[in-house]
C-alpha positions in Angstrom: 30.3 -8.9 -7.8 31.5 -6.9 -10.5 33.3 -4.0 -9.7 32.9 -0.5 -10.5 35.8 1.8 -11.6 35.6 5.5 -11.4 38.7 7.9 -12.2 40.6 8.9 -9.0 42.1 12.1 -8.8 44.1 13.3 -5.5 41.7 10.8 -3.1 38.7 12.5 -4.8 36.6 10.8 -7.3 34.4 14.4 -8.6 34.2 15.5 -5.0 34.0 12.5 -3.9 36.4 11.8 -0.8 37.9 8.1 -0.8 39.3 6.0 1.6 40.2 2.6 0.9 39.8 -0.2 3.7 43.3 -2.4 5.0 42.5 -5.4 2.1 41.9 -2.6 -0.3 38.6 -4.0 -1.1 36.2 -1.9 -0.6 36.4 1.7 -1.1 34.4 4.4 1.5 32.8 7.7 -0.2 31.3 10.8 1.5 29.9 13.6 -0.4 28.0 16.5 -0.2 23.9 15.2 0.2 22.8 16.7 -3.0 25.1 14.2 -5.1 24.7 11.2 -2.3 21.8 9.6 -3.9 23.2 10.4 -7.4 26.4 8.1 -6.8 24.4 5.3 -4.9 22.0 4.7 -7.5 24.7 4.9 -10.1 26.7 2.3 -8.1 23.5 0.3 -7.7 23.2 -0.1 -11.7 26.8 -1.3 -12.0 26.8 -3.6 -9.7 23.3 -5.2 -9.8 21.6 -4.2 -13.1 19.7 -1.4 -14.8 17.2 -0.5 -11.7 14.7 0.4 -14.8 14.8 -3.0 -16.7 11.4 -3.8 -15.8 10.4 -1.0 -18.3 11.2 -3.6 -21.0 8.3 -5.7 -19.7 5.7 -2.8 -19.8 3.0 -1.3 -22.3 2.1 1.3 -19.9 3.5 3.6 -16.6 0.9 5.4 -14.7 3.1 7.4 -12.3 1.8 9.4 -9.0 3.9 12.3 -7.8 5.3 13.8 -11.4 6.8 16.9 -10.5 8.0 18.0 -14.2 8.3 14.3 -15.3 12.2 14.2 -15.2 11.5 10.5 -16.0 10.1 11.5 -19.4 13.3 10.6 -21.5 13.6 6.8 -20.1 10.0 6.1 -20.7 10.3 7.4 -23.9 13.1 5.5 -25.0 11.2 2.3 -23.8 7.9 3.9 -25.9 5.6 3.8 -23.1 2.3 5.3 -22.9 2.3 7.2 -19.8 0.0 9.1 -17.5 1.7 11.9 -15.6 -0.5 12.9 -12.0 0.6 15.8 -10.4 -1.1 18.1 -7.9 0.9 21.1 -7.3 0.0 23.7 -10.5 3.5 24.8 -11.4 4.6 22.0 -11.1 2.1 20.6 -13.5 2.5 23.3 -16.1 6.3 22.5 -16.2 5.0 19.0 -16.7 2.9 19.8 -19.7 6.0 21.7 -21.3 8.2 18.9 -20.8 6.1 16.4 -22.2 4.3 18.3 -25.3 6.8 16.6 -27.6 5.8 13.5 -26.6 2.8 12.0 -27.8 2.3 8.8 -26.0 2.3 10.9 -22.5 -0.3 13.3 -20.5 -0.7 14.8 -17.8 -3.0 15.2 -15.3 -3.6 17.8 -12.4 -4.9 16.0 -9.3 -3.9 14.6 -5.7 -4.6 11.4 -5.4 -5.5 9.3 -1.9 -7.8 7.1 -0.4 -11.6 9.3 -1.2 -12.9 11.4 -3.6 -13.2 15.2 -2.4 -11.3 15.4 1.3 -10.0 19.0 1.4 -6.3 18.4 2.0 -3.2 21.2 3.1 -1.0 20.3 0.6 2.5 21.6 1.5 4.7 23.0 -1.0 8.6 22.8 -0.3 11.8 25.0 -1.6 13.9 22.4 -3.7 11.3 22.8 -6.6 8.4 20.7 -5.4 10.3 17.7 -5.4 9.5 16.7 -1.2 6.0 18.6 -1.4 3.8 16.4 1.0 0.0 16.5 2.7 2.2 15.6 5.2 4.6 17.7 8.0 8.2 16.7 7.3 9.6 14.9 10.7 13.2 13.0 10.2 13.6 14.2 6.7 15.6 16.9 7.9 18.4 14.4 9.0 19.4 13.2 5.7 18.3 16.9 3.8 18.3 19.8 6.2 17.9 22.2 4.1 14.4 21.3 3.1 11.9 23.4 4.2 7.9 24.1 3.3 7.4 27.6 1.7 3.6 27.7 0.9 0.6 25.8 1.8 -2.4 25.0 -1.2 -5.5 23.4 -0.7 -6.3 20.9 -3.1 -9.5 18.2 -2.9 -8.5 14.2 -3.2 -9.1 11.7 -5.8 -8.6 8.2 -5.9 -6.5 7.1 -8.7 -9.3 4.8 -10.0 -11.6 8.2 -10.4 -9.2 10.3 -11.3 -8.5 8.0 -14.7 -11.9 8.0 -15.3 -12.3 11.9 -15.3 -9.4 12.2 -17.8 -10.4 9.1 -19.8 -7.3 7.3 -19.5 -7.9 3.4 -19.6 -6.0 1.9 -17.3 -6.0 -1.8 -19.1 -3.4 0.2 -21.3 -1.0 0.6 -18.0 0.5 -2.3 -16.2 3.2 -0.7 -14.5 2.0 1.9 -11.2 5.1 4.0 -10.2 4.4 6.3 -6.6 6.7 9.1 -5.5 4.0 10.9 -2.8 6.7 11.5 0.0 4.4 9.8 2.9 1.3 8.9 1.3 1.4 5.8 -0.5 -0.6 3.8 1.6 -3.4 6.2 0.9 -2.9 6.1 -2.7 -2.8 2.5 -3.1 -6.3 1.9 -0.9 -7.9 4.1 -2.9 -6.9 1.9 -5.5 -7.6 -1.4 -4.6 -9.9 -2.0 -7.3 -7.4 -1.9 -9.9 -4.5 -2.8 -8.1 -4.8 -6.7 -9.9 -4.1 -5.0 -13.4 -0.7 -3.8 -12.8 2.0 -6.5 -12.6 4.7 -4.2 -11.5 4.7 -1.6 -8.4 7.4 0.9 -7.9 7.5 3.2 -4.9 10.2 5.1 -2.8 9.7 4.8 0.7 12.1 5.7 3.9 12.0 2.8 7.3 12.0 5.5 9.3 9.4 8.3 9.9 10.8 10.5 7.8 7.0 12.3 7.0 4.8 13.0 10.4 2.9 9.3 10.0 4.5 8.4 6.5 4.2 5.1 5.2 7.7 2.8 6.0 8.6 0.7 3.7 7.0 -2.5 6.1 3.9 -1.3 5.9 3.7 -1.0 1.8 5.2 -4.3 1.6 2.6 -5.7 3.9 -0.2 -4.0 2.3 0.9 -5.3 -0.9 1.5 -8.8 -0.3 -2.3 -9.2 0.2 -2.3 -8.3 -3.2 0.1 -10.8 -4.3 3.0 -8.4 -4.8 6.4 -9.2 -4.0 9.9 -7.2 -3.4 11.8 -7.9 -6.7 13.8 -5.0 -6.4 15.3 -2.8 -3.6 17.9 0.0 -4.3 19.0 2.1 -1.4 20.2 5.8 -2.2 20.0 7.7 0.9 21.2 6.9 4.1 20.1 8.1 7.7 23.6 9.1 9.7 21.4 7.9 13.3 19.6 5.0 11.4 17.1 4.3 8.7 17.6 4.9 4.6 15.4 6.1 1.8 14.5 3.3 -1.1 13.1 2.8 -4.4 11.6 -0.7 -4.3 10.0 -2.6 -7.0 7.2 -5.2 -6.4 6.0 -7.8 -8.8 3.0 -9.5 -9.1 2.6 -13.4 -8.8 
């Protein structure tokens, strides 16, 4: 295992507080939430590999649950095409800014689940639309308590395979399918099932606890896509439930 050295200064590493076990080993850091997953997925790349390498194997990302794109810059510098989905309409038009220099990436304004046309409540939350859900936040509170919903949208479903088709993107032209939904995977991907053989790679992040009223846990989106031929190739924790439970990005592969 390779290890990772930060600079120390006065048992801190940037605000980081340090405490070192009795073989000296292994090193224990607390720090304040907003950074937490930060530092985890930067220790996750030192010690096991660039999370994004997959990227190197792709033509295409079609990515669910945009926000502004603040992945923009690494698909860029792999020159994918992408397809940005995004529901909430601020969010979307910071999307369209971020991305107008980029020619090989659009965006498009929908939410995307299981039918075409179900009036949803689509909950908008304070830290910039970033854990905006159809769903009521339940045990998300314990790792970020300062989350909270601030206004409520409606906005009618798509599936994924429909929504392409409305924007004309064709989605031979995408083999990776990358879902940030905060709950709702599940729905997106059987709304999907039709072109779920096209993409060889899945990404998704997912809590194993119920961290959205009803989410979908990590168990359940690995067992849904096993029947697709999808296995776990990847699995980076980078938050961490203080009673239980942890937040991860997990990449599946098709076989």
């Amino acid at each position: 295992m390779e290890r990772v050295d930060l600079p120390l200064s006065g048992g801190q590493i940037a605000g980081w507080a340090v405490q070192a076990t009795s073989t000296g080993e292994l090193i224990m850091l607390t720090a304040p939430l907003r950074f937490a997953g930060r530092l985890r997925r930067y220790i996750s790349r030192r010690l096991y590999g660039d999370p994004g390498s997959y990227l190197e194997l792709c033509s295409g990302v079609i990515h669910v649950g945009a926000n502004a794109g603040q992945e923009r810059d690494l698909y860029a510098r792999h020159k994918l095409k992408v397809a940005w989905i995004e529901p909430v309409p601020e969010q979307f038009e910071m999307l369209r800014q971020n991305i107008r220099s980029l020619p090989d990436q659009r965006a498009i304004n929908a939410l995307i689940a299981d039918t075409d046309g179900k009036p949803y409540t689509f909950h908008v939350s304070n830290n910039d639309g970033l854990s905006s859900s159809i769903l009521d936040l339940h045990d998300h509170k314990d790792i970020w308590p300062d989350v909270r919903y601030v206004r409520d949208i409606t906005v009618r479903s798509l599936t994924l395979k429909t929504a392409l088709e409305m924007w004309q993107v064709d989605p031979g032209q995408y083999d990776a399918l990358v879902l940030d939904t905060q709950g709702s995977e599940l729905l997106v991907l059987r709304g999907a099932q039709e072109i779920l053989p096209q993409f060889r790679f899945i990404k998704a992040e997912a809590a194993d606890f119920e961290s959205y009223r009803n989410c979908a846990t990590v168990d359940q989106i690995c067992s849904y896509l096993k029947a697709f031929g999808f296995q776990v190739r990847r699995e980076d924790r980078f938050a961490k439930r203080a009673s239980g439970g942890a937040y991860f990005d997990i990449l599946f592969e098709r076989v």
